Amino acid sequence: MTKLTWGMIGGGEGSQIGPAHRLGAGLDGEFSFMAGALDHRPDAGRAYGRALGLDVDRSYGDWREMLDGERTRDDRVDLVTVATPNATHFEITKAFLEGGFHVLCEKPMTMTVAEGEEIVNISKETGKICAVNYGYSGYSLVRHMKAMVARGDIGKIRVVVAEFAHGHHADAADADNPRVRWRYDPAQAGVSAQFADCGIHAMHMASFVTGQEVERLSADTISAIGSRVLEDDAMVNFRMSGGAAGRLWTSSVAIGRQHGLTLQVFGETGGLRWAQEQPNQLYYMPLGQRLQVIERGEAGLSPEADRASRVTIGHSEGMPLAFANIYKDLAEAIQARKEGRTMDPAANLYPRAEDGLRSMAAVFAVAESGKAEGKWVDARPPMFR
């Protein structure tokens, strides 16, 4: 099997997300890092690319130069990751899809619902994969959780409770810090801050695990720090396509919370609970029985969980390895297309452009409902209604 090649836009020196992508893409040896436009400053981007081992002619000054350079090569990269500021995702993703590249885009995929629908359509028309980095869905026990729900281990789902709450923006004195301020500025962040940044991860996780889509929602949003235009805390109630009721809390002012991504799923015959800060354990309570602790890496897990686990039981696997599972899925999807075969179903779990579109529709629905004091609104994008 020929090794696939990979390129990255954004994620330069000092980036929060860049190292996680480079670790994830390279972990299983299925991708070689061959091209990049890593910084909005052309000289800095070229220099950092060379420092990471890129050839001079494939360490580009900006994404347009990379697009022009790669699409004329016989050895063009197989996959491009877009890890630039949010407002640029749509333009870059669209250009590379239309240029014939598979794309993995950081979330949010776009800034508007209309842009999201356009990306979904372009991906279909070009036949190119557009994946979205909801990387937490790559955790082994999240995938096992999904498999347990799908095979009916806890019966029909009644209630889903999702949280993504931290306290890292709780200091009002930090309001003018440029690394914080832009997140609550509509001119830079769009219609939502905390929900668009973190809440959509929790909502995607709820849909990923249950196999149900969010259809309508009611949101209570606040700006706990008064100088902020956009919300820093939100409580969202939602209803799903299979009849489940959902509760979601997301916050950036929850002092004492560090990361705070958790998911609980309650069915007719059992319940499940998983927390990202303790990712090696999945708590399973069958109706009328004792609590069971499922350990990552133990015998008898689902094929989806086994494929997403690399180190022996008792050792932690963290976020870069979860990202690696998204890249591993994409490698299998791309290789299957090249070889004209059906991909491994246990790998067919990477988040799609459709997931990015649904998330953006939910962002606008939360903003609308929050302004209307919790009015229930349709959370589906128009093309899926």
mmCIF file of C-alpha atoms in Angstrom:
data_model
loop_
_atom_site.group_PDB
_atom_site.id
_atom_site.type_symbol
_atom_site.label_atom_id
_atom_site.label_comp_id
_atom_site.label_asym_id
_atom_site.label_seq_id
_atom_site.Cartn_x
_atom_site.Cartn_y
_atom_site.Cartn_z
ATOM 1 C CA MET A 1 0.000 0.000 0.000
ATOM 2 C CA THR A 2 1.427 3.361 -1.052
ATOM 3 C CA LYS A 3 1.839 5.881 1.738
ATOM 4 C CA LEU A 4 -0.458 8.895 1.448
ATOM 5 C CA THR A 5 0.760 12.487 1.463
ATOM 6 C CA TRP A 6 -0.562 15.380 3.490
ATOM 7 C CA GLY A 7 -0.383 19.152 3.596
ATOM 8 C CA MET A 8 -1.415 21.754 6.145
ATOM 9 C CA ILE A 9 -2.633 25.339 5.980
ATOM 10 C CA GLY A 10 -2.229 27.265 9.233
ATOM 11 C CA GLY A 11 -1.048 25.619 12.431
ATOM 12 C CA GLY A 12 2.258 27.465 12.409
ATOM 13 C CA GLU A 13 4.792 28.124 15.147
ATOM 14 C CA GLY A 14 3.025 28.843 18.444
ATOM 15 C CA SER A 15 -0.306 27.486 17.187
ATOM 16 C CA GLN A 16 -2.478 25.723 19.742
ATOM 17 C CA ILE A 17 -3.899 23.195 17.293
ATOM 18 C CA GLY A 18 -1.055 22.689 14.793
ATOM 19 C CA PRO A 19 1.044 20.239 16.828
ATOM 20 C CA ALA A 20 -1.978 18.038 17.571
ATOM 21 C CA HIS A 21 -2.682 17.732 13.849
ATOM 22 C CA ARG A 22 0.932 16.978 12.977
ATOM 23 C CA LEU A 23 1.136 14.343 15.703
ATOM 24 C CA GLY A 24 -2.214 12.871 14.684
ATOM 25 C CA ALA A 25 -1.476 12.733 10.969
ATOM 26 C CA GLY A 26 1.926 11.147 11.459
ATOM 27 C CA LEU A 27 1.183 8.734 14.276
ATOM 28 C CA ASP A 28 0.235 5.635 12.270
ATOM 29 C CA GLY A 29 2.671 6.189 9.421
ATOM 30 C CA GLU A 30 -0.095 6.422 6.848
ATOM 31 C CA PHE A 31 0.564 10.061 5.888
ATOM 32 C CA SER A 32 3.790 11.842 5.033
ATOM 33 C CA PHE A 33 3.866 15.598 5.728
ATOM 34 C CA MET A 34 4.882 17.028 2.354
ATOM 35 C CA ALA A 35 3.517 20.571 1.962
ATOM 36 C CA GLY A 36 2.368 23.524 4.000
ATOM 37 C CA ALA A 37 1.410 27.179 4.152
ATOM 38 C CA LEU A 38 1.766 27.495 7.886
ATOM 39 C CA ASP A 39 1.591 31.194 8.733
ATOM 40 C CA HIS A 40 -0.221 34.336 7.562
ATOM 41 C CA ARG A 41 3.263 35.895 7.346
ATOM 42 C CA PRO A 42 4.782 34.362 4.199
ATOM 43 C CA ASP A 43 8.430 34.433 5.282
ATOM 44 C CA ALA A 44 7.638 33.030 8.726
ATOM 45 C CA GLY A 45 5.499 30.290 7.187
ATOM 46 C CA ARG A 46 8.179 29.270 4.721
ATOM 47 C CA ALA A 47 10.868 29.247 7.408
ATOM 48 C CA TYR A 48 8.783 27.168 9.822
ATOM 49 C CA GLY A 49 7.884 24.720 7.081
ATOM 50 C CA ARG A 50 11.548 24.190 6.295
ATOM 51 C CA ALA A 51 12.277 23.776 10.017
ATOM 52 C CA LEU A 52 9.705 20.975 10.069
ATOM 53 C CA GLY A 53 11.435 19.257 7.167
ATOM 54 C CA LEU A 54 9.422 20.438 4.147
ATOM 55 C CA ASP A 55 11.240 20.905 0.864
ATOM 56 C CA VAL A 56 11.874 24.529 -0.069
ATOM 57 C CA ASP A 57 9.540 24.347 -3.074
ATOM 58 C CA ARG A 58 6.691 22.932 -0.963
ATOM 59 C CA SER A 59 6.963 25.310 1.975
ATOM 60 C CA TYR A 60 4.583 27.956 0.718
ATOM 61 C CA GLY A 61 3.989 31.583 1.640
ATOM 62 C CA ASP A 62 0.190 31.398 1.620
ATOM 63 C CA TRP A 63 -2.648 29.043 0.774
ATOM 64 C CA ARG A 64 -3.154 30.390 -2.760
ATOM 65 C CA GLU A 65 0.493 29.725 -3.560
ATOM 66 C CA MET A 66 0.093 26.231 -2.136
ATOM 67 C CA LEU A 67 -3.026 25.560 -4.205
ATOM 68 C CA ASP A 68 -1.298 26.697 -7.405
ATOM 69 C CA GLY A 69 1.840 24.750 -6.577
ATOM 70 C CA GLU A 70 0.231 21.480 -5.551
ATOM 71 C CA ARG A 71 -2.475 21.101 -8.184
ATOM 72 C CA THR A 72 0.083 21.097 -11.005
ATOM 73 C CA ARG A 73 2.235 18.390 -9.415
ATOM 74 C CA ASP A 74 2.027 14.717 -10.306
ATOM 75 C CA ASP A 75 2.736 13.966 -6.645
ATOM 76 C CA ARG A 76 0.197 16.416 -5.237
ATOM 77 C CA VAL A 77 -0.839 15.865 -1.625
ATOM 78 C CA ASP A 78 -3.738 13.487 -1.009
ATOM 79 C CA LEU A 79 -5.217 15.440 1.906
ATOM 80 C CA VAL A 80 -5.134 19.089 2.998
ATOM 81 C CA THR A 81 -5.885 20.191 6.558
ATOM 82 C CA VAL A 82 -7.293 23.693 7.040
ATOM 83 C CA ALA A 83 -6.361 25.031 10.485
ATOM 84 C CA THR A 84 -6.597 28.773 9.915
ATOM 85 C CA PRO A 85 -8.781 31.405 11.673
ATOM 86 C CA ASN A 86 -12.495 30.606 11.514
ATOM 87 C CA ALA A 87 -13.492 33.272 8.994
ATOM 88 C CA THR A 88 -11.125 31.831 6.367
ATOM 89 C CA HIS A 89 -12.300 28.196 6.508
ATOM 90 C CA PHE A 90 -14.971 28.480 3.833
ATOM 91 C CA GLU A 91 -12.868 30.179 1.165
ATOM 92 C CA ILE A 92 -9.884 27.850 1.575
ATOM 93 C CA THR A 93 -11.911 24.645 1.863
ATOM 94 C CA LYS A 94 -13.978 25.537 -1.191
ATOM 95 C CA ALA A 95 -10.879 26.328 -3.270
ATOM 96 C CA PHE A 96 -9.110 23.071 -2.426
ATOM 97 C CA LEU A 97 -12.199 20.908 -2.956
ATOM 98 C CA GLU A 98 -12.710 22.523 -6.358
ATOM 99 C CA GLY A 99 -8.997 22.026 -7.011
ATOM 100 C CA GLY A 100 -9.448 18.272 -6.603
ATOM 101 C CA PHE A 101 -8.142 17.748 -3.067
ATOM 102 C CA HIS A 102 -9.635 15.921 -0.101
ATOM 103 C CA VAL A 103 -9.948 18.323 2.853
ATOM 104 C CA LEU A 104 -10.056 18.086 6.636
ATOM 105 C CA CYS A 105 -11.312 21.414 7.958
ATOM 106 C CA GLU A 106 -11.123 22.630 11.537
ATOM 107 C CA LYS A 107 -14.461 23.607 13.081
ATOM 108 C CA PRO A 108 -16.473 25.644 12.489
ATOM 109 C CA MET A 109 -16.452 24.599 8.851
ATOM 110 C CA THR A 110 -18.018 27.896 7.749
ATOM 111 C CA MET A 111 -19.372 31.122 9.215
ATOM 112 C CA THR A 112 -22.880 30.855 7.732
ATOM 113 C CA VAL A 113 -25.408 28.139 6.974
ATOM 114 C CA ALA A 114 -25.465 29.071 3.282
ATOM 115 C CA GLU A 115 -21.702 28.601 3.074
ATOM 116 C CA GLY A 116 -22.060 25.225 4.787
ATOM 117 C CA GLU A 117 -24.644 24.074 2.268
ATOM 118 C CA GLU A 118 -22.340 25.186 -0.540
ATOM 119 C CA ILE A 119 -19.472 23.108 0.859
ATOM 120 C CA VAL A 120 -21.726 20.041 1.165
ATOM 121 C CA ASN A 121 -22.778 20.451 -2.466
ATOM 122 C CA ILE A 122 -19.223 21.014 -3.718
ATOM 123 C CA SER A 123 -18.021 17.914 -1.897
ATOM 124 C CA LYS A 124 -20.759 15.874 -3.588
ATOM 125 C CA GLU A 125 -20.172 17.414 -7.021
ATOM 126 C CA THR A 126 -16.394 16.950 -6.957
ATOM 127 C CA GLY A 127 -16.505 13.557 -5.296
ATOM 128 C CA LYS A 128 -13.898 14.769 -2.802
ATOM 129 C CA ILE A 129 -14.025 14.112 0.915
ATOM 130 C CA CYS A 130 -14.694 17.084 3.134
ATOM 131 C CA ALA A 131 -14.217 16.096 6.758
ATOM 132 C CA VAL A 132 -14.576 18.343 9.800
ATOM 133 C CA ASN A 133 -12.357 17.984 12.843
ATOM 134 C CA TYR A 134 -14.727 17.059 15.618
ATOM 135 C CA GLY A 135 -11.704 15.293 17.010
ATOM 136 C CA TYR A 136 -13.229 14.164 20.290
ATOM 137 C CA SER A 137 -15.291 11.634 18.339
ATOM 138 C CA GLY A 138 -11.986 9.843 17.746
ATOM 139 C CA TYR A 139 -11.665 8.595 21.321
ATOM 140 C CA SER A 140 -11.826 4.802 21.554
ATOM 141 C CA LEU A 141 -14.510 4.655 24.246
ATOM 142 C CA VAL A 142 -16.655 7.288 22.560
ATOM 143 C CA ARG A 143 -16.721 4.964 19.579
ATOM 144 C CA HIS A 144 -17.543 2.035 21.829
ATOM 145 C CA MET A 145 -20.328 4.107 23.380
ATOM 146 C CA LYS A 146 -21.732 4.676 19.891
ATOM 147 C CA ALA A 147 -21.506 0.938 19.138
ATOM 148 C CA MET A 148 -23.307 0.054 22.378
ATOM 149 C CA VAL A 149 -26.155 2.431 21.564
ATOM 150 C CA ALA A 150 -26.404 1.127 17.988
ATOM 151 C CA ARG A 151 -26.658 -2.513 19.054
ATOM 152 C CA GLY A 152 -29.341 -1.707 21.639
ATOM 153 C CA ASP A 153 -27.408 -2.289 24.855
ATOM 154 C CA ILE A 154 -29.306 0.478 26.667
ATOM 155 C CA GLY A 155 -32.553 0.330 24.705
ATOM 156 C CA LYS A 156 -34.296 3.279 23.125
ATOM 157 C CA ILE A 157 -32.600 6.563 24.065
ATOM 158 C CA ARG A 158 -34.665 8.832 26.271
ATOM 159 C CA VAL A 159 -32.325 11.631 27.385
ATOM 160 C CA VAL A 160 -28.865 12.890 26.395
ATOM 161 C CA VAL A 161 -26.907 15.268 28.650
ATOM 162 C CA ALA A 162 -23.830 16.959 27.193
ATOM 163 C CA GLU A 163 -21.465 19.487 28.759
ATOM 164 C CA PHE A 164 -18.455 21.460 27.585
ATOM 165 C CA ALA A 165 -17.759 23.978 30.325
ATOM 166 C CA HIS A 166 -14.456 25.524 31.405
ATOM 167 C CA GLY A 167 -13.424 28.595 33.380
ATOM 168 C CA HIS A 168 -10.515 29.919 31.354
ATOM 169 C CA HIS A 169 -12.272 33.144 30.279
ATOM 170 C CA ALA A 170 -13.764 33.941 33.673
ATOM 171 C CA ASP A 171 -11.490 36.853 34.600
ATOM 172 C CA ALA A 172 -13.184 40.135 33.668
ATOM 173 C CA ALA A 173 -9.787 41.838 33.844
ATOM 174 C CA ASP A 174 -8.724 39.680 30.903
ATOM 175 C CA ALA A 175 -11.431 41.109 28.658
ATOM 176 C CA ASP A 176 -8.983 43.167 26.587
ATOM 177 C CA ASN A 177 -6.538 40.304 26.044
ATOM 178 C CA PRO A 178 -6.516 39.967 22.231
ATOM 179 C CA ARG A 179 -6.343 36.150 22.495
ATOM 180 C CA VAL A 180 -9.644 36.255 24.392
ATOM 181 C CA ARG A 181 -11.376 39.382 23.101
ATOM 182 C CA TRP A 182 -11.850 38.249 19.491
ATOM 183 C CA ARG A 183 -13.913 35.256 20.598
ATOM 184 C CA TYR A 184 -16.684 37.538 21.899
ATOM 185 C CA ASP A 185 -16.548 40.065 19.052
ATOM 186 C CA PRO A 186 -19.262 39.522 16.408
ATOM 187 C CA ALA A 187 -17.046 41.061 13.727
ATOM 188 C CA GLN A 188 -14.521 38.252 14.206
ATOM 189 C CA ALA A 189 -16.466 35.377 15.773
ATOM 190 C CA GLY A 190 -19.851 35.695 14.067
ATOM 191 C CA VAL A 191 -23.181 35.276 15.869
ATOM 192 C CA SER A 192 -21.968 33.086 18.731
ATOM 193 C CA ALA A 193 -18.950 32.757 21.006
ATOM 194 C CA GLN A 194 -18.991 29.929 23.548
ATOM 195 C CA PHE A 195 -21.553 27.742 21.836
ATOM 196 C CA ALA A 196 -19.806 28.061 18.468
ATOM 197 C CA ASP A 197 -16.416 27.380 20.068
ATOM 198 C CA CYS A 198 -17.223 24.538 22.477
ATOM 199 C CA GLY A 199 -20.943 23.822 22.518
ATOM 200 C CA ILE A 200 -20.953 22.430 19.001
ATOM 201 C CA HIS A 201 -18.407 19.797 20.050
ATOM 202 C CA ALA A 202 -20.799 18.611 22.759
ATOM 203 C CA MET A 203 -23.778 18.702 20.398
ATOM 204 C CA HIS A 204 -21.885 16.801 17.701
ATOM 205 C CA MET A 205 -20.903 14.213 20.299
ATOM 206 C CA ALA A 206 -24.565 13.766 21.267
ATOM 207 C CA SER A 207 -25.523 13.128 17.633
ATOM 208 C CA PHE A 208 -22.467 10.963 16.934
ATOM 209 C CA VAL A 209 -23.115 8.603 19.837
ATOM 210 C CA THR A 210 -26.910 8.374 19.545
ATOM 211 C CA GLY A 211 -27.143 8.350 15.745
ATOM 212 C CA GLN A 212 -29.848 11.014 15.993
ATOM 213 C CA GLU A 213 -29.806 14.552 14.610
ATOM 214 C CA VAL A 214 -30.866 17.702 16.457
ATOM 215 C CA GLU A 215 -34.113 19.001 14.967
ATOM 216 C CA ARG A 216 -35.189 21.886 17.216
ATOM 217 C CA LEU A 217 -33.862 23.678 20.253
ATOM 218 C CA SER A 218 -34.437 26.302 22.912
ATOM 219 C CA ALA A 219 -31.506 28.300 24.296
ATOM 220 C CA ASP A 220 -30.853 30.512 27.304
ATOM 221 C CA THR A 221 -27.664 32.499 26.652
ATOM 222 C CA ILE A 222 -25.908 35.083 28.801
ATOM 223 C CA SER A 223 -22.821 37.280 28.760
ATOM 224 C CA ALA A 224 -21.742 36.883 32.371
ATOM 225 C CA ILE A 225 -18.984 39.423 31.784
ATOM 226 C CA GLY A 226 -20.928 42.523 30.789
ATOM 227 C CA SER A 227 -18.375 43.938 28.346
ATOM 228 C CA ARG A 228 -18.885 40.951 26.036
ATOM 229 C CA VAL A 229 -21.343 41.215 23.158
ATOM 230 C CA LEU A 230 -21.546 37.469 22.565
ATOM 231 C CA GLU A 231 -22.424 34.776 25.092
ATOM 232 C CA ASP A 232 -19.978 33.168 27.490
ATOM 233 C CA ASP A 233 -22.531 30.715 28.938
ATOM 234 C CA ALA A 234 -25.438 28.852 27.352
ATOM 235 C CA MET A 235 -27.996 26.250 28.360
ATOM 236 C CA VAL A 236 -29.618 24.525 25.398
ATOM 237 C CA ASN A 237 -32.546 22.116 25.405
ATOM 238 C CA PHE A 238 -33.041 20.159 22.190
ATOM 239 C CA ARG A 239 -35.097 17.420 20.589
ATOM 240 C CA MET A 240 -33.617 14.773 18.330
ATOM 241 C CA SER A 241 -34.777 12.902 15.249
ATOM 242 C CA GLY A 242 -35.207 9.585 17.083
ATOM 243 C CA GLY A 243 -37.246 11.045 19.910
ATOM 244 C CA ALA A 244 -34.492 11.692 22.461
ATOM 245 C CA ALA A 245 -34.511 14.855 24.552
ATOM 246 C CA GLY A 246 -31.200 16.657 24.980
ATOM 247 C CA ARG A 247 -29.717 19.006 27.577
ATOM 248 C CA LEU A 248 -26.492 20.874 26.858
ATOM 249 C CA TRP A 249 -24.536 23.296 29.046
ATOM 250 C CA THR A 250 -21.497 25.142 27.761
ATOM 251 C CA SER A 251 -19.561 27.870 29.549
ATOM 252 C CA SER A 252 -16.242 29.708 29.585
ATOM 253 C CA VAL A 253 -16.788 31.231 33.051
ATOM 254 C CA ALA A 254 -17.134 27.988 35.066
ATOM 255 C CA ILE A 255 -14.232 28.566 37.452
ATOM 256 C CA GLY A 256 -12.773 25.266 38.565
ATOM 257 C CA ARG A 257 -13.627 23.419 35.382
ATOM 258 C CA GLN A 258 -10.605 22.738 33.168
ATOM 259 C CA HIS A 259 -11.926 21.201 29.956
ATOM 260 C CA GLY A 260 -15.301 19.865 30.924
ATOM 261 C CA LEU A 261 -16.444 17.800 27.938
ATOM 262 C CA THR A 262 -18.745 15.063 29.205
ATOM 263 C CA LEU A 263 -21.559 13.010 27.712
ATOM 264 C CA GLN A 264 -24.301 10.995 29.425
ATOM 265 C CA VAL A 265 -26.825 8.891 27.514
ATOM 266 C CA PHE A 266 -29.859 7.406 29.256
ATOM 267 C CA GLY A 267 -31.935 4.708 27.596
ATOM 268 C CA GLU A 268 -34.842 2.459 28.567
ATOM 269 C CA THR A 269 -32.576 -0.305 29.888
ATOM 270 C CA GLY A 270 -29.338 1.412 30.873
ATOM 271 C CA GLY A 271 -27.156 4.490 31.025
ATOM 272 C CA LEU A 272 -23.670 5.492 29.855
ATOM 273 C CA ARG A 273 -21.298 8.221 31.036
ATOM 274 C CA TRP A 274 -17.941 9.381 29.598
ATOM 275 C CA ALA A 275 -15.677 12.349 30.400
ATOM 276 C CA GLN A 276 -12.862 13.597 28.177
ATOM 277 C CA GLU A 277 -10.578 14.272 31.134
ATOM 278 C CA GLN A 278 -10.831 10.572 32.138
ATOM 279 C CA PRO A 279 -11.051 9.047 28.667
ATOM 280 C CA ASN A 280 -9.956 5.532 29.623
ATOM 281 C CA GLN A 281 -13.189 4.726 31.464
ATOM 282 C CA LEU A 282 -16.765 4.417 30.243
ATOM 283 C CA TYR A 283 -19.378 3.991 32.983
ATOM 284 C CA TYR A 284 -22.234 1.625 32.145
ATOM 285 C CA MET A 285 -25.243 1.068 34.379
ATOM 286 C CA PRO A 286 -27.650 -1.651 33.182
ATOM 287 C CA LEU A 287 -31.158 -1.276 34.578
ATOM 288 C CA GLY A 288 -31.447 -3.043 37.933
ATOM 289 C CA GLN A 289 -27.789 -4.087 38.036
ATOM 290 C CA ARG A 290 -24.512 -2.796 39.411
ATOM 291 C CA LEU A 291 -22.423 -0.059 37.848
ATOM 292 C CA GLN A 292 -19.816 -1.398 35.423
ATOM 293 C CA VAL A 293 -16.579 0.371 34.452
ATOM 294 C CA ILE A 294 -15.484 -0.406 30.899
ATOM 295 C CA GLU A 295 -11.740 0.149 30.406
ATOM 296 C CA ARG A 296 -10.187 1.247 27.144
ATOM 297 C CA GLY A 297 -8.113 -1.583 25.726
ATOM 298 C CA GLU A 298 -9.872 -4.425 27.542
ATOM 299 C CA ALA A 299 -10.952 -7.579 25.739
ATOM 300 C CA GLY A 300 -14.366 -7.858 24.149
ATOM 301 C CA LEU A 301 -14.888 -4.273 23.019
ATOM 302 C CA SER A 302 -16.407 -3.342 19.679
ATOM 303 C CA PRO A 303 -14.367 -3.344 16.435
ATOM 304 C CA GLU A 304 -14.775 0.427 16.347
ATOM 305 C CA ALA A 305 -13.180 0.769 19.796
ATOM 306 C CA ASP A 306 -10.419 -1.762 19.118
ATOM 307 C CA ARG A 307 -9.415 -0.010 15.885
ATOM 308 C CA ALA A 308 -9.160 3.306 17.751
ATOM 309 C CA SER A 309 -6.957 2.007 20.579
ATOM 310 C CA ARG A 310 -3.166 1.827 20.321
ATOM 311 C CA VAL A 311 -1.546 1.354 23.720
ATOM 312 C CA THR A 312 -2.110 -1.323 26.327
ATOM 313 C CA ILE A 313 -4.799 -1.105 28.975
ATOM 314 C CA GLY A 314 -4.040 1.182 31.907
ATOM 315 C CA HIS A 315 -2.086 3.744 29.888
ATOM 316 C CA SER A 316 -3.733 7.008 28.898
ATOM 317 C CA GLU A 317 -4.557 7.949 25.351
ATOM 318 C CA GLY A 318 -5.151 11.665 24.866
ATOM 319 C CA MET A 319 -6.339 14.241 22.346
ATOM 320 C CA PRO A 320 -3.578 13.798 19.721
ATOM 321 C CA LEU A 321 -4.407 10.095 19.536
ATOM 322 C CA ALA A 322 -8.091 10.915 19.137
ATOM 323 C CA PHE A 323 -7.112 13.241 16.278
ATOM 324 C CA ALA A 324 -4.999 10.395 14.904
ATOM 325 C CA ASN A 325 -8.112 8.242 14.669
ATOM 326 C CA ILE A 326 -9.762 10.849 12.425
ATOM 327 C CA TYR A 327 -6.673 10.765 10.196
ATOM 328 C CA LYS A 328 -6.651 6.964 10.306
ATOM 329 C CA ASP A 329 -10.289 6.938 9.172
ATOM 330 C CA LEU A 330 -9.475 9.364 6.344
ATOM 331 C CA ALA A 331 -6.474 7.314 5.252
ATOM 332 C CA GLU A 332 -8.695 4.245 4.960
ATOM 333 C CA ALA A 333 -11.360 6.223 3.077
ATOM 334 C CA ILE A 334 -8.833 7.653 0.593
ATOM 335 C CA GLN A 335 -7.035 4.329 0.082
ATOM 336 C CA ALA A 336 -10.344 2.535 -0.477
ATOM 337 C CA ARG A 337 -11.245 5.038 -3.194
ATOM 338 C CA LYS A 338 -7.851 4.649 -4.847
ATOM 339 C CA GLU A 339 -8.142 0.857 -4.784
ATOM 340 C CA GLY A 340 -11.798 0.749 -5.837
ATOM 341 C CA ARG A 341 -12.960 -1.158 -2.766
ATOM 342 C CA THR A 342 -15.376 -0.719 0.113
ATOM 343 C CA MET A 343 -13.792 0.864 3.161
ATOM 344 C CA ASP A 344 -13.629 -0.845 6.549
ATOM 345 C CA PRO A 345 -16.968 -0.041 8.251
ATOM 346 C CA ALA A 346 -15.205 0.384 11.604
ATOM 347 C CA ALA A 347 -13.305 3.302 10.021
ATOM 348 C CA ASN A 348 -16.310 4.963 8.448
ATOM 349 C CA LEU A 349 -16.745 7.322 11.392
ATOM 350 C CA TYR A 350 -14.988 10.547 10.423
ATOM 351 C CA PRO A 351 -17.171 13.671 10.722
ATOM 352 C CA ARG A 352 -18.477 14.884 7.353
ATOM 353 C CA ALA A 353 -19.278 18.261 5.813
ATOM 354 C CA GLU A 354 -22.893 17.494 6.663
ATOM 355 C CA ASP A 355 -21.902 17.465 10.348
ATOM 356 C CA GLY A 356 -20.224 20.828 9.956
ATOM 357 C CA LEU A 357 -23.333 22.192 8.268
ATOM 358 C CA ARG A 358 -25.656 20.904 10.995
ATOM 359 C CA SER A 359 -23.404 22.486 13.616
ATOM 360 C CA MET A 360 -23.534 25.861 11.901
ATOM 361 C CA ALA A 361 -27.323 25.667 11.675
ATOM 362 C CA ALA A 362 -27.395 24.927 15.412
ATOM 363 C CA VAL A 363 -25.144 27.938 16.102
ATOM 364 C CA PHE A 364 -27.584 30.266 14.356
ATOM 365 C CA ALA A 365 -30.544 28.574 16.038
ATOM 366 C CA VAL A 366 -28.990 29.074 19.488
ATOM 367 C CA ALA A 367 -28.288 32.741 18.714
ATOM 368 C CA GLU A 368 -31.873 33.241 17.501
ATOM 369 C CA SER A 369 -33.444 31.437 20.439
ATOM 370 C CA GLY A 370 -31.220 33.181 22.979
ATOM 371 C CA LYS A 371 -32.294 36.581 21.708
ATOM 372 C CA ALA A 372 -35.940 35.480 21.817
ATOM 373 C CA GLU A 373 -35.740 34.391 25.485
ATOM 374 C CA GLY A 374 -35.698 30.681 24.768
ATOM 375 C CA LYS A 375 -38.173 30.417 21.913
ATOM 376 C CA TRP A 376 -38.102 26.958 20.319
ATOM 377 C CA VAL A 377 -36.625 27.171 16.806
ATOM 378 C CA ASP A 378 -35.818 24.767 13.971
ATOM 379 C CA ALA A 379 -32.174 23.724 14.269
ATOM 380 C CA ARG A 380 -31.920 21.994 10.885
ATOM 381 C CA PRO A 381 -30.228 23.573 7.861
ATOM 382 C CA PRO A 382 -32.744 24.368 5.102
ATOM 383 C CA MET A 383 -31.450 21.619 2.810
ATOM 384 C CA PHE A 384 -32.251 18.970 5.462
ATOM 385 C CA ARG A 385 -35.753 20.146 6.374
#
